[in-house]
Tab-separated table of C-alpha atoms in Angstrom:
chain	number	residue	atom	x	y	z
A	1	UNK	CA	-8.264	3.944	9.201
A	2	UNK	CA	-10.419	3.487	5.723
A	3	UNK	CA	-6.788	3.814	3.818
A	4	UNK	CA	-4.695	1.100	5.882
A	5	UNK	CA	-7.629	-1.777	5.147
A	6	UNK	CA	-7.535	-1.252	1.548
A	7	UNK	CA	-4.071	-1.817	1.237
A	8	UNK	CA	-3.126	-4.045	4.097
A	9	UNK	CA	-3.870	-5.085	7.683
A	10	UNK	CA	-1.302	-3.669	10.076
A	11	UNK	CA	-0.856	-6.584	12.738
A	12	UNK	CA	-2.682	-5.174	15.874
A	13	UNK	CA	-6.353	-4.712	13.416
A	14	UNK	CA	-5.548	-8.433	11.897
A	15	UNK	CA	-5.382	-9.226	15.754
A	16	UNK	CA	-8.564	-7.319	16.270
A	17	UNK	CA	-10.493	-8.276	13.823
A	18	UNK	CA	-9.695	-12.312	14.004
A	19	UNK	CA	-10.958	-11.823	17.471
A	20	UNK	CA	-14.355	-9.976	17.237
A	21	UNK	CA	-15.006	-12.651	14.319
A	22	UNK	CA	-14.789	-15.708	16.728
A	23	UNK	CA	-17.446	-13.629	18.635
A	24	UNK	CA	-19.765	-12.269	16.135
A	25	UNK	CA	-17.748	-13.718	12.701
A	26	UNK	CA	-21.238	-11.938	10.797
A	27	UNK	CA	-21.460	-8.351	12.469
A	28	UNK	CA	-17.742	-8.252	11.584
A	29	UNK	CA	-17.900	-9.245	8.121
A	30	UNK	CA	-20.566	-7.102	7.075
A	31	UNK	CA	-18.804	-3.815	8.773
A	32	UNK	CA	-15.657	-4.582	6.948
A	33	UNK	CA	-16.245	-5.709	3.785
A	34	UNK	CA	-16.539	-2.466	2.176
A	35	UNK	CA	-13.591	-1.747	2.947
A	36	UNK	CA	-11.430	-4.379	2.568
A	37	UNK	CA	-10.563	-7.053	-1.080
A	38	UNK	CA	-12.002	-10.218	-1.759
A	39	UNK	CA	-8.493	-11.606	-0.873
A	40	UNK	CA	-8.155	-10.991	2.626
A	41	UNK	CA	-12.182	-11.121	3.448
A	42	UNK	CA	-11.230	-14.744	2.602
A	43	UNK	CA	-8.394	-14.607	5.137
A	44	UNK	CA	-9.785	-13.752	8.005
A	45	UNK	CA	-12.474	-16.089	7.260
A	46	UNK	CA	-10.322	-19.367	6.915
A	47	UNK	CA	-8.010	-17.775	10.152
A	48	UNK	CA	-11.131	-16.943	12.305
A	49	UNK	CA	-12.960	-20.229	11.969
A	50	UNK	CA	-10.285	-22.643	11.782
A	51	UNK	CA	-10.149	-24.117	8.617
A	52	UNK	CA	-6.070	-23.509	9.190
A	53	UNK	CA	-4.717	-24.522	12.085
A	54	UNK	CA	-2.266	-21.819	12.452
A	55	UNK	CA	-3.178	-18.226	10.969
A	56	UNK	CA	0.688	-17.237	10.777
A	57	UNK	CA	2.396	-13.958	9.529
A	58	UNK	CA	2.725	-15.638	6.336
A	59	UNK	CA	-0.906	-16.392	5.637
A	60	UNK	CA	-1.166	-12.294	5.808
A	61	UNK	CA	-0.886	-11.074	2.568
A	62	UNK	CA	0.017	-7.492	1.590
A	63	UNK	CA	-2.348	-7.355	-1.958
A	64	UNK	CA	-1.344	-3.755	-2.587
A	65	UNK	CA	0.612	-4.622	-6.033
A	66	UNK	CA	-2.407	-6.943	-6.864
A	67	UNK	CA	-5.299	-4.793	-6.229
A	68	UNK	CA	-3.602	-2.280	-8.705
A	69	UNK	CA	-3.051	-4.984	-11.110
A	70	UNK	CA	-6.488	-5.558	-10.797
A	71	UNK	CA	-7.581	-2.085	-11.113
A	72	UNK	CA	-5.492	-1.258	-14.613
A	73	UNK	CA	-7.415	-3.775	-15.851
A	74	UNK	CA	-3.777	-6.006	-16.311
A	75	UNK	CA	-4.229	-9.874	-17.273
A	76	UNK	CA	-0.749	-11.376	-16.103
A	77	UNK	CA	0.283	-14.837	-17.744
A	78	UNK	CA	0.861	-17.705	-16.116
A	79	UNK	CA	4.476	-17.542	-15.047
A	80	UNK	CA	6.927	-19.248	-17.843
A	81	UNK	CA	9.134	-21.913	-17.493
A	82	UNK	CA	12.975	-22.397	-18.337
A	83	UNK	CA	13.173	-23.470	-21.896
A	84	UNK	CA	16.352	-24.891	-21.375
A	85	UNK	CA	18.479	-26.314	-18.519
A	86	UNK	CA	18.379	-22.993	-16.142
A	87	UNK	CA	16.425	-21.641	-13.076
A	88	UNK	CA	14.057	-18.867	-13.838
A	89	UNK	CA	14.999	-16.851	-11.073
A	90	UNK	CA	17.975	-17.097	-8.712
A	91	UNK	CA	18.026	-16.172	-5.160
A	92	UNK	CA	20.940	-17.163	-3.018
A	93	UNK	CA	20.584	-17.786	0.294
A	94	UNK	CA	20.158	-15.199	2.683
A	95	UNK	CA	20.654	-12.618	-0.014
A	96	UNK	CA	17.959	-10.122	-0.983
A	97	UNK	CA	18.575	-9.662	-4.577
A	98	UNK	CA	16.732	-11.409	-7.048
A	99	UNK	CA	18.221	-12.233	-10.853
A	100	UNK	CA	15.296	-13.004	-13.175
A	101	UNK	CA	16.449	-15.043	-16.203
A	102	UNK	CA	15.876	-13.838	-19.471
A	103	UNK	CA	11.713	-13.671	-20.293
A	104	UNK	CA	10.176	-13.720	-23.577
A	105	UNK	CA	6.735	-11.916	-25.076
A	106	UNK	CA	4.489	-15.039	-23.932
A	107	UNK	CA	0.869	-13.770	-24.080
A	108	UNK	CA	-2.232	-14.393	-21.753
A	109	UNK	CA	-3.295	-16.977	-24.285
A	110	UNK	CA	0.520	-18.703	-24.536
A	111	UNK	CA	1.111	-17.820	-27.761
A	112	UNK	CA	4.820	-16.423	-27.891
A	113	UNK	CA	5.333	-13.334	-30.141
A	114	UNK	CA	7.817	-14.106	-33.216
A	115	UNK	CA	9.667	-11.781	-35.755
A	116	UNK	CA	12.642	-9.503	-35.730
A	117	UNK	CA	12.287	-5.149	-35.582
A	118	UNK	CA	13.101	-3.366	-39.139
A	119	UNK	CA	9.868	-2.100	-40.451
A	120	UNK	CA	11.937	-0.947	-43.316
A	121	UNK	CA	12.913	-4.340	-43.967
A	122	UNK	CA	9.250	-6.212	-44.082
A	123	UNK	CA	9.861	-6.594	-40.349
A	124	UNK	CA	8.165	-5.522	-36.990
A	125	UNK	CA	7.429	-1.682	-36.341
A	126	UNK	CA	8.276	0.287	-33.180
A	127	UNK	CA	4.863	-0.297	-31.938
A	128	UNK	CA	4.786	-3.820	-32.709
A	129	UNK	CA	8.144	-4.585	-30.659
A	130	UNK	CA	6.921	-2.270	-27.852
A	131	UNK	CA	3.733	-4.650	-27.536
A	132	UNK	CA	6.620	-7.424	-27.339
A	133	UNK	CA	8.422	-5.687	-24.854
A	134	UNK	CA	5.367	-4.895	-22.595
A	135	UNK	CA	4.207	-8.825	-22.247
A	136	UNK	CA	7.936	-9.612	-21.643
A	137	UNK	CA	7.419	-7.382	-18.702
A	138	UNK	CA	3.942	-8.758	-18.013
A	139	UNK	CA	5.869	-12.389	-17.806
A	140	UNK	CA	8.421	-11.070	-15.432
A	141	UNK	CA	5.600	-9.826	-12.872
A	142	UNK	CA	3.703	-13.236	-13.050
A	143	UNK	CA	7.214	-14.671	-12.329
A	144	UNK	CA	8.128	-12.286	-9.055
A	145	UNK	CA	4.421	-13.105	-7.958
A	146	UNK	CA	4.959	-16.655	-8.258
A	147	UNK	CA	8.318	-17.180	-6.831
A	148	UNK	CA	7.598	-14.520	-3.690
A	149	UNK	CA	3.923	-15.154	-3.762
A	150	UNK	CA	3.150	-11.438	-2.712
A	151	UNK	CA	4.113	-8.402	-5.284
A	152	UNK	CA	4.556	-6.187	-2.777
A	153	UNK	CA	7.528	-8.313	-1.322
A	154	UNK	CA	9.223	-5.827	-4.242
A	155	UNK	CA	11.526	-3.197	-3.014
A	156	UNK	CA	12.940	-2.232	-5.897
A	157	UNK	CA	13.000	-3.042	-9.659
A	158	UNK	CA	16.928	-2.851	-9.649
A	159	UNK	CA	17.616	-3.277	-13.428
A	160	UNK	CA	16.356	-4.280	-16.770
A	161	UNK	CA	18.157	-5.836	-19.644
A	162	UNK	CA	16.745	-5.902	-22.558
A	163	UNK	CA	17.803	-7.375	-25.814
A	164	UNK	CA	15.862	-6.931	-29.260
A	165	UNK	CA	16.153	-9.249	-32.669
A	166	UNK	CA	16.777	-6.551	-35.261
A	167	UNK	CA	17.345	-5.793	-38.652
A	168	UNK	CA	21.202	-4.064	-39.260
A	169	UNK	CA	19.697	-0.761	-40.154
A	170	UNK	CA	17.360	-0.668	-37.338
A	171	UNK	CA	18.007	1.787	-34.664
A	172	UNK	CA	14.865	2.438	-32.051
A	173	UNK	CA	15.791	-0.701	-29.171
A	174	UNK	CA	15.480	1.530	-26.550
A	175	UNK	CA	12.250	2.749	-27.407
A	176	UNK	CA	10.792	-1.046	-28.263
A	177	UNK	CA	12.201	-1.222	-24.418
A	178	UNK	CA	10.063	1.198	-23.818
A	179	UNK	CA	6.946	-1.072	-23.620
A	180	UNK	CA	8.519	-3.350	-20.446
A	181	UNK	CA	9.713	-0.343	-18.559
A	182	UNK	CA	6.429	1.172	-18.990
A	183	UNK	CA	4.361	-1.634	-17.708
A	184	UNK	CA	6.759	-2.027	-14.724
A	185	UNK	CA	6.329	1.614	-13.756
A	186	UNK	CA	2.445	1.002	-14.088
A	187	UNK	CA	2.821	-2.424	-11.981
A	188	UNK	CA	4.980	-0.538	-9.177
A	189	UNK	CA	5.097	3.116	-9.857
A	190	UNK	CA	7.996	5.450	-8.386
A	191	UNK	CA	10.033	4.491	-6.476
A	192	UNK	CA	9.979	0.573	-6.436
A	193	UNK	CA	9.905	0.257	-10.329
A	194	UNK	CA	11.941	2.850	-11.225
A	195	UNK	CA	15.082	1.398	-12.644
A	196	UNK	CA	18.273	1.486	-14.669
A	197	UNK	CA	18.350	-0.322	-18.054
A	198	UNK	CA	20.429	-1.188	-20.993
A	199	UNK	CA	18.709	-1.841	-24.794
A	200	UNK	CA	20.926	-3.560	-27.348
A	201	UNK	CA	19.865	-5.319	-30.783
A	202	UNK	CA	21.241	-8.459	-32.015
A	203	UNK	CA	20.530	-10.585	-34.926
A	204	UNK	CA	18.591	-13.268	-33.415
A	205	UNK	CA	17.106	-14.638	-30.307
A	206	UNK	CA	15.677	-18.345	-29.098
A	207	UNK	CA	12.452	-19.133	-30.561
A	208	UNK	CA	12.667	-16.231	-32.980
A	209	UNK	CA	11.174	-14.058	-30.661
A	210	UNK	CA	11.496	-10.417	-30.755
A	211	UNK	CA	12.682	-9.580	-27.348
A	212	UNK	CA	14.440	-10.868	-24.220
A	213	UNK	CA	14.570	-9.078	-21.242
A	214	UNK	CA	15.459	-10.240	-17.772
A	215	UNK	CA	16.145	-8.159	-14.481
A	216	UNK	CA	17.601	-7.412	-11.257
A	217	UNK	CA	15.359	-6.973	-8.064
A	218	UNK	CA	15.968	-6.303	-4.781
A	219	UNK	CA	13.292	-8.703	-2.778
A	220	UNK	CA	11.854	-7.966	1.082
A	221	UNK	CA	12.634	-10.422	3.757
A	222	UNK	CA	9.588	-12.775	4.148
């Protein structure tokens, strides 16, 4: 059962293993850490020797999503917040579809990336506005893992909407688009980040950034 603790801890092993740590919490470490993340070694520590007082089903994390992350080398930001008077995501009540508000190409560092596509017009190249595109998709992941607190709460990368600050004559928005739908299928691969998507241009956007994009997912129930 190498494959299922690499990924996650079905509930009867969790069970399992909490209880052969409160017996011999150091023979059951060192047999299972090979096999198992940083993350939930940590788990069944805190669970096993009572530093919480209640090792509930939401203290079990499935790190899937983030031990990819971790393994494509990905950096995500720290989540954005609203830059004006709006919610970043919205989730209504007992529904299981998440809107994302628009996100914009915020870097690891917090620098935000500014300009307008239209190489032809001393503006940003293709590649430059797919590099936007991919840390406006970098933002919305650091956003779905803060708000649901586990990635793999994902089901399914619904939509993307992406708009890009162009130049009249410029005509490639779908692939500057390119670079967020790219790093989504990387994040979640087929089928969970496979999704639908419109690209349009327009002549400016907030903060003179390059690109917009916000999204549709469909969330897991807790």
């Amino acid at each position: 059962h190498t494959h299922s603790f690499i990924f996650h801890i079905p509930q009867p092993y969790w069970n399992y293993l909490l209880l052969s740590y409160l017996h011999e919490p150091k023979n059951t470490m060192n047999a299972i850490r090979p096999l198992i993340s940083r993350q939930t070694a940590s788990q069944i520590s805190r669970c096993g020797s009572g530093a919480s007082a209640k090792c509930s089903s939401n203290s079990r994390r499935f790190i899937h999503i983030e031990k990819k992350i971790e393994e494509l080398g990905i950096e995500l930001p720290a989540a954005p917040l609203p830059k004006a008077n709006y919610n970043i995501v919205c989730l209504p009540p007992g529904e299981s579809v998440m809107y994302v508000s628009g996100h914009l190409p915020i870097k690891a560092d917090g620098e935000l990336m500014t300009g307008t596509l239209g190489p032809d017009n001393g503006g940003m190249t293709v590649e430059e506005g797919y590099a936007a595109a991919r840390h406006c998709g970098l933002n919305i992941i650091a956003t779905l893992k803060k708000q649901l607190g586990d990635l793999d709460r994902v089901e399914q990368v619904v939509k993307v909407f992406g708009i890009v600050s162009s130049h009249t004559d410029f005509k490639h928005q779908h692939l500057v688009m390119d670079g967020c739908s790219d790093v989504i299928m990387e994040v979640f691969d087929k089928p969970v980040g496979y999704h639908a998507r419109s690209a349009i241009g327009t002549n400016t956007l907030p903060l003179n950034a390059p690109v917009e994009v916000e999204a549709i997912v469909k969330i897991k129930p807790e």
